mmCIF file of N, CA and C in Angstrom:
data_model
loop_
_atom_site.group_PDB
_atom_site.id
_atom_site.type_symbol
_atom_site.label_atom_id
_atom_site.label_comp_id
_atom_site.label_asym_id
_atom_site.label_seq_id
_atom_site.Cartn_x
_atom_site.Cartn_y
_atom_site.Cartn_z
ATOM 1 N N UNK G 14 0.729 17.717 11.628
ATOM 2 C CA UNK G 14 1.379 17.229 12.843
ATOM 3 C C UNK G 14 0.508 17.510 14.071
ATOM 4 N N UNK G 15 -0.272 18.922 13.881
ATOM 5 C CA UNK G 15 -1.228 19.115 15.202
ATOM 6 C C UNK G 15 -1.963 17.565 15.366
ATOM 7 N N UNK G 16 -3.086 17.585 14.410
ATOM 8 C CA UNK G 16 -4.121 16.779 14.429
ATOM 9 C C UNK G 16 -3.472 15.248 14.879
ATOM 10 N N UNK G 17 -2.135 14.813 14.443
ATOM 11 C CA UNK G 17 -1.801 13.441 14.729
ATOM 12 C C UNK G 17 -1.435 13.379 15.953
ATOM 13 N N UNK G 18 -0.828 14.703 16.519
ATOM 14 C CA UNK G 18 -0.710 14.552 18.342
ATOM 15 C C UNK G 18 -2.138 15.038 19.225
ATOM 16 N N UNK G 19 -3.415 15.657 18.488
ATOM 17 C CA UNK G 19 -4.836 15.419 19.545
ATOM 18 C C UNK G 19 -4.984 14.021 19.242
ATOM 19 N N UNK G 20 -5.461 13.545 17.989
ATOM 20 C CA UNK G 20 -5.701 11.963 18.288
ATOM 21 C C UNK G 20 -5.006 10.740 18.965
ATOM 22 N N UNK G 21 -3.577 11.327 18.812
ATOM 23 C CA UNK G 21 -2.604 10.321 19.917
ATOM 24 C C UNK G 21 -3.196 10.468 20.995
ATOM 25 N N UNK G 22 -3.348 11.581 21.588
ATOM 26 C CA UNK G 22 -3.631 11.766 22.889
ATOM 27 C C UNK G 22 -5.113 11.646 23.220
ATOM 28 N N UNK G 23 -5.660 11.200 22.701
ATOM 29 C CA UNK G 23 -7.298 11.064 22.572
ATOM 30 C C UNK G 23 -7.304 9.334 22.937
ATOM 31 N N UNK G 24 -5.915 8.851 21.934
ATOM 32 C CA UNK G 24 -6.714 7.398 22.044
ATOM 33 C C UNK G 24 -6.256 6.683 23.451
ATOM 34 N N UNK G 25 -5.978 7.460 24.233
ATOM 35 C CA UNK G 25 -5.798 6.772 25.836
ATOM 36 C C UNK G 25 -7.345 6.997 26.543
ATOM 37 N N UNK G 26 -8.145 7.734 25.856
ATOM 38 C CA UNK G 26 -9.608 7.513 26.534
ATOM 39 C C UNK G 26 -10.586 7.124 25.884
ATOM 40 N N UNK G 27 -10.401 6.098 24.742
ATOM 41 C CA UNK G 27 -11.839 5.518 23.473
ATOM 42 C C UNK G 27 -11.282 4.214 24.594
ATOM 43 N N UNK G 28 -13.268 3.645 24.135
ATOM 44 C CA UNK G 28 -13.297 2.444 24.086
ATOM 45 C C UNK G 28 -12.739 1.473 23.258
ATOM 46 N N UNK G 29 -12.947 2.390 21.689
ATOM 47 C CA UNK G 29 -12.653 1.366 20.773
ATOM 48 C C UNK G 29 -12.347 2.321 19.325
ATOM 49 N N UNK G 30 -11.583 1.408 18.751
ATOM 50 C CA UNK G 30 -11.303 2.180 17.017
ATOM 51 C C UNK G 30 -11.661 1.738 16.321
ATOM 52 N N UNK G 31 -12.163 2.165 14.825
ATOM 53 C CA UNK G 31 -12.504 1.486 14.190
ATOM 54 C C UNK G 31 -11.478 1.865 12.813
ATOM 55 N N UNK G 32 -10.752 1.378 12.607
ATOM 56 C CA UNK G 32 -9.400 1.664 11.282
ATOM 57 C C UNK G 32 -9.785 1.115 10.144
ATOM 58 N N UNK G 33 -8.915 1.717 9.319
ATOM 59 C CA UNK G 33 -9.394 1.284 8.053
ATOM 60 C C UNK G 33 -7.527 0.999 7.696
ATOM 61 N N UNK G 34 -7.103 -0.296 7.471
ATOM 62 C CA UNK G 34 -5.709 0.173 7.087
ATOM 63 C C UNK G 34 -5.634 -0.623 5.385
ATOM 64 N N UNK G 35 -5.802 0.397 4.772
ATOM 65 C CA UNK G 35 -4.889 0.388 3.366
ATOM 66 C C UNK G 35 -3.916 -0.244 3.068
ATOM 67 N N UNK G 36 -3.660 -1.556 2.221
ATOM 68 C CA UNK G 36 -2.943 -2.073 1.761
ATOM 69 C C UNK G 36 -2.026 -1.362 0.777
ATOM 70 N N UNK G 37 -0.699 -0.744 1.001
ATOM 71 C CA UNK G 37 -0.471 0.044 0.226
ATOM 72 C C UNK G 37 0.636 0.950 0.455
ATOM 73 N N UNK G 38 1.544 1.817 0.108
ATOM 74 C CA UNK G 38 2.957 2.316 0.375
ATOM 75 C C UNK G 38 2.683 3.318 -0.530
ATOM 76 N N UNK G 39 2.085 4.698 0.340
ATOM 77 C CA UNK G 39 2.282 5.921 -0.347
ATOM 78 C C UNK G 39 3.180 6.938 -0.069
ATOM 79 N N UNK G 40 3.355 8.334 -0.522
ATOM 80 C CA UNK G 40 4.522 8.904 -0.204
ATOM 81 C C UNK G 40 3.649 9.747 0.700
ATOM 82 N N UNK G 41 3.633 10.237 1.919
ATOM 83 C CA UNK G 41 2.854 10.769 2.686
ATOM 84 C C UNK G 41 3.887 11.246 4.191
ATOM 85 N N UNK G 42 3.503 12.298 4.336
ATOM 86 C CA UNK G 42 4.141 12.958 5.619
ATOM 87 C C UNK G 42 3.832 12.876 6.888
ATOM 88 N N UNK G 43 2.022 12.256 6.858
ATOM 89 C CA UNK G 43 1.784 12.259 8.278
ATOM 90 C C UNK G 43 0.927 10.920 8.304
ATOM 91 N N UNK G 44 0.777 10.168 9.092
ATOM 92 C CA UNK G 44 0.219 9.274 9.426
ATOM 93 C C UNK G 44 -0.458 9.180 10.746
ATOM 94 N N UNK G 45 -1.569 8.227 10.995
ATOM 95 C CA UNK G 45 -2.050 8.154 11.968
ATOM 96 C C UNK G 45 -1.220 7.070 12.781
ATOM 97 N N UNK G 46 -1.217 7.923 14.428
ATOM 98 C CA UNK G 46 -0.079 6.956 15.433
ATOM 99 C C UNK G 46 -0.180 5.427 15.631
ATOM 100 N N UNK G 47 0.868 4.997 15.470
ATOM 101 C CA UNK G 47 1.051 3.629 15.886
ATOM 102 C C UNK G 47 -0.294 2.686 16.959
ATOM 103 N N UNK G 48 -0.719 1.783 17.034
ATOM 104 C CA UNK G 48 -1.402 0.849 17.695
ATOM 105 C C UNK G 48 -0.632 0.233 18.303
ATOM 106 N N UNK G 49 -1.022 0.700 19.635
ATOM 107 C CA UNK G 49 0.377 -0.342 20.653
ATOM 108 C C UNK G 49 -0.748 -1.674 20.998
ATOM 109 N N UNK G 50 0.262 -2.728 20.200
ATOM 110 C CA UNK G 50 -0.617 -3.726 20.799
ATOM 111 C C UNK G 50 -0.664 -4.631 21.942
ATOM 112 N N UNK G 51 0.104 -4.264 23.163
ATOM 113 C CA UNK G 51 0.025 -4.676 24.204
ATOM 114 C C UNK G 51 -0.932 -4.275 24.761
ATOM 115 N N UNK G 52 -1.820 -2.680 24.084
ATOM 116 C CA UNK G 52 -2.659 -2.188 24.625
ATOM 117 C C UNK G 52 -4.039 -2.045 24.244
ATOM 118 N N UNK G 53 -4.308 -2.528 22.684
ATOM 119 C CA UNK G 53 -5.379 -2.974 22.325
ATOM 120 C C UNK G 53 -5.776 -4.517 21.324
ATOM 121 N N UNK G 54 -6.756 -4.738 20.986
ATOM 122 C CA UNK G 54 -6.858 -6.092 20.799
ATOM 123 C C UNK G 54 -7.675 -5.782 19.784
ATOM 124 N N UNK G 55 -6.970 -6.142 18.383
ATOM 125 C CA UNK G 55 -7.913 -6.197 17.013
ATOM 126 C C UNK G 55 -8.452 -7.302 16.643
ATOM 127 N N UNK G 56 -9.382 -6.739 16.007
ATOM 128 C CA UNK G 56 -10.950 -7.760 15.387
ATOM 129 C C UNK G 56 -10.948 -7.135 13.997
ATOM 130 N N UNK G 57 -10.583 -8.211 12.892
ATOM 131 C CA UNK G 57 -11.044 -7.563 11.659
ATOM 132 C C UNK G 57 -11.894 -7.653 10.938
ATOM 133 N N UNK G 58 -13.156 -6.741 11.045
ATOM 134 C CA UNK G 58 -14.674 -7.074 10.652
ATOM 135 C C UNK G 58 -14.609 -7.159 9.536
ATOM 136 N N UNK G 59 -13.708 -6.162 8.394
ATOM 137 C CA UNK G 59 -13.951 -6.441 6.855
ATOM 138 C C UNK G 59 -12.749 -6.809 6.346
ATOM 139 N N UNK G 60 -12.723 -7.341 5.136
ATOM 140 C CA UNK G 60 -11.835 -7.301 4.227
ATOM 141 C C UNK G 60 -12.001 -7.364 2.859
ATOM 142 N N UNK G 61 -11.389 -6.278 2.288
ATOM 143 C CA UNK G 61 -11.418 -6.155 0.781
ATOM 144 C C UNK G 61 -10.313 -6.530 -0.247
ATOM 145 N N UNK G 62 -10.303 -7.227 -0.748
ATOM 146 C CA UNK G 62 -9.327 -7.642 -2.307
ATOM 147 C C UNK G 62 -8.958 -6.251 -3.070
ATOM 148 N N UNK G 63 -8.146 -5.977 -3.481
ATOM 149 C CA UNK G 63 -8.310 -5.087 -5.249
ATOM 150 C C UNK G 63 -9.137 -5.177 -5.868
ATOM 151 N N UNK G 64 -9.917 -4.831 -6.856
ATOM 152 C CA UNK G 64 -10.799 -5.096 -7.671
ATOM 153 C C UNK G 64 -10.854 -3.706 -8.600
ATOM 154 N N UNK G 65 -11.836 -3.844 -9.866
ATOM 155 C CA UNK G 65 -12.070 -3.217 -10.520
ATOM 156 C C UNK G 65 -13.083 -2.148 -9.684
ATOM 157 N N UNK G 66 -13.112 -1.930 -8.517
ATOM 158 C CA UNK G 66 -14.389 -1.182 -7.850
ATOM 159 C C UNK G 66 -13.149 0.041 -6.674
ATOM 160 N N UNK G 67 -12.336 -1.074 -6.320
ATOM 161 C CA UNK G 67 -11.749 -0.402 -4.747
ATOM 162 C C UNK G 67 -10.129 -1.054 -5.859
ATOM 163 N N UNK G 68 -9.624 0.274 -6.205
ATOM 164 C CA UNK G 68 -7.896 0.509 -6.299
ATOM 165 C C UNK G 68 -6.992 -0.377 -5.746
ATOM 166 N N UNK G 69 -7.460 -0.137 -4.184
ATOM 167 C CA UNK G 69 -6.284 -0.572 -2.997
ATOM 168 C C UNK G 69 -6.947 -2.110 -2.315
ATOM 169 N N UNK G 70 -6.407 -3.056 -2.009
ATOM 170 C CA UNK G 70 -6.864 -3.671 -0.990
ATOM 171 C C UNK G 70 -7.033 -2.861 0.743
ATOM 172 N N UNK G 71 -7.839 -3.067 1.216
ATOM 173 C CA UNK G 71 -7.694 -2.893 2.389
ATOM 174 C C UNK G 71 -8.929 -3.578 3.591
ATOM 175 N N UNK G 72 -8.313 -3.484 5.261
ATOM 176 C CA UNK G 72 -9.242 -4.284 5.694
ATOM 177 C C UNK G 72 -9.803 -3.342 7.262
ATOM 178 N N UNK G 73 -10.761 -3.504 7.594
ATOM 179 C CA UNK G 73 -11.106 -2.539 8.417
ATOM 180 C C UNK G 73 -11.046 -3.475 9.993
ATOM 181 N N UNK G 74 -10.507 -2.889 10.987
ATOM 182 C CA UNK G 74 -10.247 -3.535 12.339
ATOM 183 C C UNK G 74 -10.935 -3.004 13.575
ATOM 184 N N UNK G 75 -11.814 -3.787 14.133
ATOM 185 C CA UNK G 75 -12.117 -2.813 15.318
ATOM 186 C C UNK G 75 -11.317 -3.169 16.342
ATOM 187 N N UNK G 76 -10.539 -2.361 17.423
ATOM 188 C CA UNK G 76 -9.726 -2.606 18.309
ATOM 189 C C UNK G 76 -10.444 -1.987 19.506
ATOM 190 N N UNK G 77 -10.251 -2.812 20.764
ATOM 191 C CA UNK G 77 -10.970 -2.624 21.786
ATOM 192 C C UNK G 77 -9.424 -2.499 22.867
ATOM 193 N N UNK G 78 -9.696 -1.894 23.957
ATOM 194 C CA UNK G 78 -8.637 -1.959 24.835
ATOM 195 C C UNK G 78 -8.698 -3.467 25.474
ATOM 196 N N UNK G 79 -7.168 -3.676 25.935
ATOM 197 C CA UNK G 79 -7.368 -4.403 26.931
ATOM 198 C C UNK G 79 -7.251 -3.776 27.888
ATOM 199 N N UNK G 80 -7.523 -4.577 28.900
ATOM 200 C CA UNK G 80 -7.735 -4.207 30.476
ATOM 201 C C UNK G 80 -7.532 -5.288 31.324
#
């Protein structure tokens, strides 16, 4: 719970993120905070299928603020 409230509070001063979000529904207690998107603007540079290589689908986003 520490670590998910410094990075909340961190991401009011990045330029930009770079996420990785996992296609996928695990049982997990902490997560990384919400993306308010009134306040940033995603670009999704990758995307991965399932496969015999990568388990999970997932696709990676870079988000930039708006301003």
């Amino acid at each position: 719970e520490i670590g998910v409230r410094l990075v909340g509070s961190e991401m009011c001063i990045r330029d930009r993120l770079l996420i990785t979000h996992v296609k996928t529904t695990l049982d997990a207690d902490v997560f990384y905070p919400e993306i308010e998107e009134d306040l940033w603007k995603g670009e999704v540079v990758l995307e991965q299928e399932q496969d015999e290589k990568h388990p999970y689908a997932f696709e990676i986003v870079k988000y930039t603020p708006i301003k």
